[in-house]
PDB file of C-alpha atoms in Angstrom:
ATOM      1  CA  MET A   1       0.389   0.173   0.097  1.00  0.00           C
ATOM      2  CA  THR A   2       1.444   3.474  -1.283  1.00  0.00           C
ATOM      3  CA  VAL A   3       0.032   6.194   1.510  1.00  0.00           C
ATOM      4  CA  THR A   4       0.930   9.797   1.199  1.00  0.00           C
ATOM      5  CA  SER A   5      -0.246  11.671   3.651  1.00  0.00           C
ATOM      6  CA  VAL A   6       0.429  15.680   4.828  1.00  0.00           C
ATOM      7  CA  HIS A   7      -0.304  17.518   7.528  1.00  0.00           C
ATOM      8  CA  ASP A   8      -1.416  21.493   7.946  1.00  0.00           C
ATOM      9  CA  PRO A   9      -1.281  22.072   4.089  1.00  0.00           C
ATOM     10  CA  SER A  10      -2.269  25.044   2.234  1.00  0.00           C
ATOM     11  CA  HIS A  11      -5.495  24.624   0.111  1.00  0.00           C
ATOM     12  CA  ARG A  12      -3.436  24.769  -2.839  1.00  0.00           C
ATOM     13  CA  GLU A  13      -1.296  22.263  -1.940  1.00  0.00           C
ATOM     14  CA  ALA A  14      -4.190  19.700  -0.773  1.00  0.00           C
ATOM     15  CA  LEU A  15      -5.734  21.008  -4.325  1.00  0.00           C
ATOM     16  CA  TRP A  16      -2.251  19.011  -5.957  1.00  0.00           C
ATOM     17  CA  GLU A  17      -2.485  16.368  -4.108  1.00  0.00           C
ATOM     18  CA  LEU A  18      -6.386  15.660  -4.681  1.00  0.00           C
ATOM     19  CA  GLU A  19      -5.793  16.086  -8.251  1.00  0.00           C
ATOM     20  CA  ASP A  20      -2.995  13.549  -8.397  1.00  0.00           C
ATOM     21  CA  ALA A  21      -4.589  11.288  -5.900  1.00  0.00           C
ATOM     22  CA  PHE A  22      -7.921  11.758  -8.467  1.00  0.00           C
ATOM     23  CA  GLU A  23      -6.101  10.686 -11.302  1.00  0.00           C
ATOM     24  CA  ARG A  24      -3.985   7.047  -9.410  1.00  0.00           C
ATOM     25  CA  GLY A  25      -7.489   6.013  -7.932  1.00  0.00           C
ATOM     26  CA  ASP A  26      -5.978   6.083  -4.744  1.00  0.00           C
ATOM     27  CA  LEU A  27      -8.975   5.775  -2.098  1.00  0.00           C
ATOM     28  CA  ILE A  28      -8.796  10.158   0.018  1.00  0.00           C
ATOM     29  CA  SER A  29      -9.471  11.258   3.260  1.00  0.00           C
ATOM     30  CA  VAL A  30      -9.501  14.753   4.191  1.00  0.00           C
ATOM     31  CA  PHE A  31      -9.754  15.923   7.747  1.00  0.00           C
ATOM     32  CA  GLY A  32     -10.913  19.626   8.821  1.00  0.00           C
ATOM     33  CA  ARG A  33     -13.648  22.323   9.211  1.00  0.00           C
ATOM     34  CA  CYS A  34     -15.890  22.357   6.642  1.00  0.00           C
ATOM     35  CA  THR A  35     -19.552  23.147   5.762  1.00  0.00           C
ATOM     36  CA  VAL A  36     -21.833  20.699   3.290  1.00  0.00           C
ATOM     37  CA  SER A  37     -24.075  20.944   1.088  1.00  0.00           C
ATOM     38  CA  TYR A  38     -26.219  19.302  -1.074  1.00  0.00           C
ATOM     39  CA  GLU A  39     -28.660  19.754  -3.815  1.00  0.00           C
ATOM     40  CA  GLY A  40     -30.565  17.320  -5.632  1.00  0.00           C
ATOM     41  CA  ARG A  41     -33.584  15.156  -5.058  1.00  0.00           C
ATOM     42  CA  ALA A  42     -33.805  17.273  -1.814  1.00  0.00           C
ATOM     43  CA  ALA A  43     -31.538  19.715  -0.488  1.00  0.00           C
ATOM     44  CA  SER A  44     -29.552  19.955   2.850  1.00  0.00           C
ATOM     45  CA  ASP A  45     -26.891  22.312   4.252  1.00  0.00           C
ATOM     46  CA  LEU A  46     -24.789  21.576   7.137  1.00  0.00           C
ATOM     47  CA  GLY A  47     -23.020  24.896   8.791  1.00  0.00           C
ATOM     48  CA  ALA A  48     -18.996  24.876   9.631  1.00  0.00           C
ATOM     49  CA  GLY A  49     -17.824  21.947  11.635  1.00  0.00           C
ATOM     50  CA  ASP A  50     -14.537  19.544  12.066  1.00  0.00           C
ATOM     51  CA  ARG A  51     -15.526  16.386   9.969  1.00  0.00           C
ATOM     52  CA  LEU A  52     -14.049  13.393   7.912  1.00  0.00           C
ATOM     53  CA  LEU A  53     -14.595  13.494   3.828  1.00  0.00           C
ATOM     54  CA  VAL A  54     -13.687  10.133   2.699  1.00  0.00           C
ATOM     55  CA  LEU A  55     -13.688   9.775  -1.450  1.00  0.00           C
ATOM     56  CA  LYS A  56     -13.455   5.940  -2.697  1.00  0.00           C
ATOM     57  CA  PRO A  57     -12.453   5.510  -6.421  1.00  0.00           C
ATOM     58  CA  ASP A  58     -15.779   4.101  -7.452  1.00  0.00           C
ATOM     59  CA  GLY A  59     -17.392   7.091  -6.550  1.00  0.00           C
ATOM     60  CA  ALA A  60     -18.455   7.158  -3.186  1.00  0.00           C
ATOM     61  CA  ALA A  61     -18.214  10.390  -0.923  1.00  0.00           C
ATOM     62  CA  LEU A  62     -19.095  10.080   3.066  1.00  0.00           C
ATOM     63  CA  VAL A  63     -19.105  12.486   4.975  1.00  0.00           C
ATOM     64  CA  HIS A  64     -18.265  11.751   8.991  1.00  0.00           C
ATOM     65  CA  THR A  65     -18.859  13.478  12.564  1.00  0.00           C
ATOM     66  CA  ASP A  66     -17.961  12.699  15.752  1.00  0.00           C
ATOM     67  CA  GLU A  67     -20.973  10.530  16.146  1.00  0.00           C
ATOM     68  CA  GLY A  68     -22.404   7.143  14.957  1.00  0.00           C
ATOM     69  CA  ARG A  69     -21.402   4.885  12.513  1.00  0.00           C
ATOM     70  CA  GLN A  70     -23.600   6.190   9.353  1.00  0.00           C
ATOM     71  CA  PRO A  71     -22.259   9.592   7.068  1.00  0.00           C
ATOM     72  CA  VAL A  72     -23.930  12.083   7.987  1.00  0.00           C
ATOM     73  CA  ASN A  73     -24.296  13.552   3.958  1.00  0.00           C
ATOM     74  CA  TRP A  74     -23.075  10.785   1.345  1.00  0.00           C
ATOM     75  CA  GLN A  75     -22.651  10.108  -2.900  1.00  0.00           C
ATOM     76  CA  PRO A  76     -22.860   7.025  -4.136  1.00  0.00           C
ATOM     77  CA  PRO A  77     -20.780   4.937  -6.345  1.00  0.00           C
ATOM     78  CA  GLY A  78     -20.858   5.805  -9.468  1.00  0.00           C
ATOM     79  CA  SER A  79     -20.138   9.702  -8.816  1.00  0.00           C
ATOM     80  CA  GLU A  80     -17.083  11.663 -10.010  1.00  0.00           C
ATOM     81  CA  HIS A  81     -14.907  13.844  -7.785  1.00  0.00           C
ATOM     82  CA  ARG A  82     -13.866  17.278  -8.179  1.00  0.00           C
ATOM     83  CA  ALA A  83     -11.491  19.583  -6.728  1.00  0.00           C
ATOM     84  CA  ALA A  84     -10.595  23.198  -6.743  1.00  0.00           C
ATOM     85  CA  VAL A  85      -9.782  26.917  -5.005  1.00  0.00           C
ATOM     86  CA  ARG A  86     -12.122  29.282  -4.157  1.00  0.00           C
ATOM     87  CA  GLU A  87     -11.327  32.329  -2.535  1.00  0.00           C
ATOM     88  CA  GLY A  88      -8.398  31.136  -1.315  1.00  0.00           C
ATOM     89  CA  ARG A  89     -10.754  27.660  -0.288  1.00  0.00           C
ATOM     90  CA  LEU A  90     -10.719  24.006  -1.215  1.00  0.00           C
ATOM     91  CA  ARG A  91     -13.620  22.971  -2.216  1.00  0.00           C
ATOM     92  CA  VAL A  92     -14.364  19.363  -2.906  1.00  0.00           C
ATOM     93  CA  ARG A  93     -17.460  18.447  -4.979  1.00  0.00           C
ATOM     94  CA  SER A  94     -18.909  15.120  -6.028  1.00  0.00           C
ATOM     95  CA  THR A  95     -21.871  14.540  -8.435  1.00  0.00           C
ATOM     96  CA  ARG A  96     -23.901  12.241 -10.576  1.00  0.00           C
ATOM     97  CA  SER A  97     -26.705  12.413 -13.672  1.00  0.00           C
ATOM     98  CA  ASN A  98     -29.069   9.974 -12.555  1.00  0.00           C
ATOM     99  CA  PRO A  99     -30.471  11.637 -10.756  1.00  0.00           C
ATOM    100  CA  ASP A 100     -28.653  15.013 -10.724  1.00  0.00           C
ATOM    101  CA  GLU A 101     -27.099  15.517  -7.384  1.00  0.00           C
ATOM    102  CA  THR A 102     -24.342  17.305  -6.178  1.00  0.00           C
ATOM    103  CA  LEU A 103     -22.109  17.597  -2.634  1.00  0.00           C
ATOM    104  CA  THR A 104     -20.140  19.386  -1.816  1.00  0.00           C
ATOM    105  CA  VAL A 105     -18.029  20.262   0.712  1.00  0.00           C
ATOM    106  CA  ARG A 106     -15.958  23.330   1.887  1.00  0.00           C
ATOM    107  CA  PHE A 107     -13.364  23.762   3.847  1.00  0.00           C
ATOM    108  CA  ALA A 108     -12.094  26.858   5.706  1.00  0.00           C
ATOM    109  CA  ALA A 109      -9.024  24.686   7.056  1.00  0.00           C
ATOM    110  CA  VAL A 110      -7.701  21.709   6.121  1.00  0.00           C
ATOM    111  CA  ASP A 111      -5.561  19.597   8.864  1.00  0.00           C
ATOM    112  CA  GLN A 112      -4.884  16.588   7.110  1.00  0.00           C
ATOM    113  CA  LEU A 113      -4.941  14.658   3.905  1.00  0.00           C
ATOM    114  CA  SER A 114      -4.435  11.472   2.896  1.00  0.00           C
ATOM    115  CA  ALA A 115      -4.388   9.245  -0.220  1.00  0.00           C
ATOM    116  CA  MET A 116      -3.977   5.454  -0.596  1.00  0.00           C
ATOM    117  CA  ALA A 117      -3.795   2.890  -2.753  1.00  0.00           C
ATOM    118  CA  VAL A 118      -5.628   0.153  -1.660  1.00  0.00           C
ATOM    119  CA  THR A 119      -5.337  -3.221  -2.657  1.00  0.00           C
ATOM    120  CA  GLY A 120      -6.689  -6.620  -1.656  1.00  0.00           C
ATOM    121  CA  GLY A 121      -9.471  -7.749  -3.007  1.00  0.00           C
ATOM    122  CA  ARG A 122     -12.806  -7.090  -2.228  1.00  0.00           C
ATOM    123  CA  ASP A 123     -14.385 -10.339  -1.122  1.00  0.00           C
ATOM    124  CA  LEU A 124     -15.788 -10.782   1.837  1.00  0.00           C
ATOM    125  CA  THR A 125     -14.966 -14.283   4.211  1.00  0.00           C
ATOM    126  CA  LEU A 126     -17.858 -14.180   6.994  1.00  0.00           C
ATOM    127  CA  HIS A 127     -16.889 -16.051   9.894  1.00  0.00           C
ATOM    128  CA  GLY A 128     -19.084 -17.289  13.200  1.00  0.00           C
ATOM    129  CA  ARG A 129     -22.639 -17.454  10.595  1.00  0.00           C
ATOM    130  CA  GLU A 130     -25.589 -19.730  11.183  1.00  0.00           C
ATOM    131  CA  GLU A 131     -24.645 -22.611   9.131  1.00  0.00           C
ATOM    132  CA  ASP A 132     -21.067 -22.183  11.285  1.00  0.00           C
ATOM    133  CA  LEU A 133     -23.647 -22.843  14.882  1.00  0.00           C
ATOM    134  CA  ARG A 134     -25.654 -25.657  12.847  1.00  0.00           C
ATOM    135  CA  THR A 135     -22.698 -27.863  11.948  1.00  0.00           C
ATOM    136  CA  ARG A 136     -21.707 -27.807  15.107  1.00  0.00           C
ATOM    137  CA  ILE A 137     -25.248 -28.984  16.630  1.00  0.00           C
ATOM    138  CA  LEU A 138     -25.610 -31.494  13.788  1.00  0.00           C
ATOM    139  CA  GLU A 139     -22.074 -32.933  14.475  1.00  0.00           C
ATOM    140  CA  ARG A 140     -21.957 -32.762  18.186  1.00  0.00           C
ATOM    141  CA  PRO A 141     -25.623 -32.929  19.354  1.00  0.00           C
ATOM    142  CA  ASP A 142     -24.711 -33.358  22.991  1.00  0.00           C
ATOM    143  CA  LEU A 143     -23.703 -29.376  22.860  1.00  0.00           C
ATOM    144  CA  VAL A 144     -27.549 -29.385  22.936  1.00  0.00           C
ATOM    145  CA  GLU A 145     -28.247 -31.369  25.767  1.00  0.00           C
ATOM    146  CA  PRO A 146     -27.561 -34.706  26.827  1.00  0.00           C
ATOM    147  CA  GLY A 147     -29.491 -37.403  24.435  1.00  0.00           C
ATOM    148  CA  PHE A 148     -30.722 -34.438  22.225  1.00  0.00           C
ATOM    149  CA  GLU A 149     -31.554 -36.408  18.450  1.00  0.00           C
ATOM    150  CA  PRO A 150     -31.436 -33.726  15.217  1.00  0.00           C
ATOM    151  CA  ARG A 151     -34.034 -35.048  13.167  1.00  0.00           C
ATOM    152  CA  GLU A 152     -34.224 -32.645  10.197  1.00  0.00           C
ATOM    153  CA  THR A 153     -33.065 -28.578   9.676  1.00  0.00           C
ATOM    154  CA  GLU A 154     -34.846 -25.862   8.097  1.00  0.00           C
ATOM    155  CA  ARG A 155     -38.343 -28.108   8.930  1.00  0.00           C
ATOM    156  CA  PRO A 156     -40.925 -26.474   7.205  1.00  0.00           C
ATOM    157  CA  SER A 157     -43.949 -25.003   9.338  1.00  0.00           C
ATOM    158  CA  SER A 158     -46.737 -22.624   9.264  1.00  0.00           C
ATOM    159  CA  ALA A 159     -44.599 -19.763  10.873  1.00  0.00           C
ATOM    160  CA  GLY A 160     -41.654 -20.305   8.689  1.00  0.00           C
ATOM    161  CA  PRO A 161     -38.717 -23.228   8.154  1.00  0.00           C
ATOM    162  CA  MET A 162     -37.024 -24.571  12.050  1.00  0.00           C
ATOM    163  CA  ASP A 163     -33.585 -23.814  12.464  1.00  0.00           C
ATOM    164  CA  VAL A 164     -33.521 -27.995  13.397  1.00  0.00           C
ATOM    165  CA  PHE A 165     -35.890 -29.644  14.480  1.00  0.00           C
ATOM    166  CA  GLY A 166     -34.985 -33.176  16.646  1.00  0.00           C
ATOM    167  CA  VAL A 167     -36.382 -34.864  19.579  1.00  0.00           C
ATOM    168  CA  ASP A 168     -34.950 -35.054  23.199  1.00  0.00           C
ATOM    169  CA  ALA A 169     -33.494 -38.040  25.038  1.00  0.00           C
ATOM    170  CA  ASP A 170     -37.297 -38.784  26.566  1.00  0.00           C
ATOM    171  CA  GLY A 171     -38.409 -38.427  22.872  1.00  0.00           C
ATOM    172  CA  THR A 172     -40.490 -35.073  23.361  1.00  0.00           C
ATOM    173  CA  PRO A 173     -40.622 -33.031  20.071  1.00  0.00           C
ATOM    174  CA  VAL A 174     -37.483 -30.145  19.982  1.00  0.00           C
ATOM    175  CA  VAL A 175     -37.243 -26.944  18.191  1.00  0.00           C
ATOM    176  CA  VAL A 176     -34.422 -25.070  18.052  1.00  0.00           C
ATOM    177  CA  GLU A 177     -33.882 -21.514  16.965  1.00  0.00           C
ATOM    178  CA  LEU A 178     -30.281 -20.921  16.548  1.00  0.00           C
ATOM    179  CA  LYS A 179     -28.665 -16.991  16.757  1.00  0.00           C
ATOM    180  CA  ARG A 180     -25.246 -16.527  15.729  1.00  0.00           C
ATOM    181  CA  ARG A 181     -24.236 -13.281  18.418  1.00  0.00           C
ATOM    182  CA  ARG A 182     -26.462 -11.996  21.431  1.00  0.00           C
ATOM    183  CA  VAL A 183     -30.317 -11.267  21.200  1.00  0.00           C
ATOM    184  CA  GLY A 184     -33.047 -10.014  22.890  1.00  0.00           C
ATOM    185  CA  PRO A 185     -37.123 -10.920  23.513  1.00  0.00           C
ATOM    186  CA  ASP A 186     -37.684 -10.952  19.566  1.00  0.00           C
ATOM    187  CA  ALA A 187     -35.879 -14.182  19.592  1.00  0.00           C
ATOM    188  CA  VAL A 188     -37.717 -15.703  21.817  1.00  0.00           C
ATOM    189  CA  GLY A 189     -40.993 -14.416  20.239  1.00  0.00           C
ATOM    190  CA  GLN A 190     -39.762 -16.598  17.160  1.00  0.00           C
ATOM    191  CA  LEU A 191     -39.307 -19.782  19.230  1.00  0.00           C
ATOM    192  CA  ALA A 192     -42.479 -19.249  20.498  1.00  0.00           C
ATOM    193  CA  ARG A 193     -44.088 -18.835  17.116  1.00  0.00           C
ATOM    194  CA  TYR A 194     -42.059 -22.160  15.971  1.00  0.00           C
ATOM    195  CA  VAL A 195     -43.586 -24.251  19.014  1.00  0.00           C
ATOM    196  CA  ARG A 196     -46.999 -23.411  18.877  1.00  0.00           C
ATOM    197  CA  ALA A 197     -46.642 -24.092  14.788  1.00  0.00           C
ATOM    198  CA  LEU A 198     -45.592 -27.487  15.526  1.00  0.00           C
ATOM    199  CA  ARG A 199     -47.922 -28.449  18.600  1.00  0.00           C
ATOM    200  CA  GLU A 200     -50.465 -27.243  16.026  1.00  0.00           C
ATOM    201  CA  GLU A 201     -49.160 -30.114  13.379  1.00  0.00           C
ATOM    202  CA  LEU A 202     -48.959 -32.390  16.552  1.00  0.00           C
ATOM    203  CA  GLY A 203     -52.489 -31.735  17.745  1.00  0.00           C
ATOM    204  CA  ILE A 204     -51.236 -30.861  21.046  1.00  0.00           C
ATOM    205  CA  GLU A 205     -53.311 -28.456  23.287  1.00  0.00           C
ATOM    206  CA  ALA A 206     -51.581 -26.221  25.965  1.00  0.00           C
ATOM    207  CA  ASN A 207     -52.024 -27.539  29.258  1.00  0.00           C
ATOM    208  CA  ASP A 208     -55.149 -25.481  29.800  1.00  0.00           C
ATOM    209  CA  GLY A 209     -56.844 -26.933  26.364  1.00  0.00           C
ATOM    210  CA  GLU A 210     -56.688 -23.173  24.870  1.00  0.00           C
ATOM    211  CA  THR A 211     -54.621 -21.850  22.251  1.00  0.00           C
ATOM    212  CA  ASP A 212     -53.118 -18.800  23.512  1.00  0.00           C
ATOM    213  CA  ASP A 213     -49.412 -18.040  24.386  1.00  0.00           C
ATOM    214  CA  ALA A 214     -48.631 -20.552  27.703  1.00  0.00           C
ATOM    215  CA  ASP A 215     -46.578 -23.218  25.728  1.00  0.00           C
ATOM    216  CA  SER A 216     -47.206 -26.336  26.691  1.00  0.00           C
ATOM    217  CA  PRO A 217     -44.026 -28.877  27.848  1.00  0.00           C
ATOM    218  CA  GLU A 218     -44.996 -31.422  24.748  1.00  0.00           C
ATOM    219  CA  VAL A 219     -43.175 -29.216  22.636  1.00  0.00           C
ATOM    220  CA  ARG A 220     -39.549 -27.622  23.647  1.00  0.00           C
ATOM    221  CA  GLY A 221     -38.362 -24.985  22.852  1.00  0.00           C
ATOM    222  CA  ILE A 222     -34.084 -24.097  23.123  1.00  0.00           C
ATOM    223  CA  LEU A 223     -32.710 -20.918  21.862  1.00  0.00           C
ATOM    224  CA  VAL A 224     -29.021 -21.361  20.865  1.00  0.00           C
ATOM    225  CA  ALA A 225     -26.892 -18.286  21.092  1.00  0.00           C
ATOM    226  CA  PRO A 226     -23.976 -17.342  22.399  1.00  0.00           C
ATOM    227  CA  SER A 227     -25.461 -14.971  24.742  1.00  0.00           C
ATOM    228  CA  VAL A 228     -29.156 -13.314  26.159  1.00  0.00           C
ATOM    229  CA  THR A 229     -30.192 -10.279  27.349  1.00  0.00           C
ATOM    230  CA  ASP A 230     -32.218  -9.959  30.895  1.00  0.00           C
ATOM    231  CA  ARG A 231     -35.651  -9.424  29.458  1.00  0.00           C
ATOM    232  CA  ALA A 232     -34.908 -12.704  26.750  1.00  0.00           C
ATOM    233  CA  ALA A 233     -33.906 -14.458  29.440  1.00  0.00           C
ATOM    234  CA  GLU A 234     -36.763 -13.693  31.367  1.00  0.00           C
ATOM    235  CA  ARG A 235     -39.547 -14.279  28.656  1.00  0.00           C
ATOM    236  CA  LEU A 236     -37.864 -18.346  28.038  1.00  0.00           C
ATOM    237  CA  ALA A 237     -38.129 -18.272  31.907  1.00  0.00           C
ATOM    238  CA  GLU A 238     -42.251 -17.355  31.592  1.00  0.00           C
ATOM    239  CA  ARG A 239     -42.477 -19.837  28.326  1.00  0.00           C
ATOM    240  CA  GLY A 240     -41.119 -22.590  29.707  1.00  0.00           C
ATOM    241  CA  PHE A 241     -37.732 -22.627  27.352  1.00  0.00           C
ATOM    242  CA  ASP A 242     -34.074 -23.212  27.694  1.00  0.00           C
ATOM    243  CA  HIS A 243     -30.861 -21.473  26.478  1.00  0.00           C
ATOM    244  CA  VAL A 244     -28.066 -23.169  25.460  1.00  0.00           C
ATOM    245  CA  ALA A 245     -24.789 -20.671  25.305  1.00  0.00           C
ATOM    246  CA  LEU A 246     -22.903 -21.448  22.269  1.00  0.00           C
ATOM    247  CA  GLU A 247     -20.424 -19.702  20.014  1.00  0.00           C
ATOM    248  CA  PRO A 248     -21.356 -20.574  16.142  1.00  0.00           C
ATOM    249  CA  THR A 249     -17.287 -21.593  15.800  1.00  0.00           C
ATOM    250  CA  PRO A 250     -14.823 -22.958  18.754  1.00  0.00           C
ATOM    251  CA  GLU A 251     -12.890 -21.066  20.836  1.00  0.00           C
ATOM    252  CA  GLU A 252      -8.961 -21.150  19.749  1.00  0.00           C
TER     253      GLU A 252
END
């Protein structure tokens, strides 16, 4: 990776660096005090502030503040970057024609400008998928509990496909819901819907003979996730479900 980084450049020096970086197809970041305006399907303005401008060789432009992970203004890939010095100040514009949109960043001061030739490909390899969690359980069912026997994956139901369906050591039907990260009450509700659907399919009524939200123990529900929130743990206990703390991939 080739990196050009300039601290406190003059506006003219910043312009020269940007023009060279555009020509090379570099990834560019500019930090400084600026205003931002957008014209297109709507219009917006940001007053003076210290912000980070990121210009990507695919045409994307992102303006970041010190809060959040999303840019406050942006242009999508396919836009064209241009720079100029107007009235002694650096101006950077990112434009596209379909639809007509223009993002303009005017710098009162440029603190740092960096240009990088980024290589290494764009393919993203995901680790810790739910599929990895499913594979762990199918290879070692005892990770769920001793005696657990998986019967089907993606078993169809009126509530959607169940991640894993099986039986426990006593032959009781078990619905296993898999989550690769810490989850809240919504995951418990999803598991409850699968349990209810399977109970209806098997003709099993709730303990009181009513088909309400109280899930009977004739169909068990197990939520497999690295961790759950306190509220999710309460919901699991209320419904008589279990939680198994398990990571998608074994720890090294």
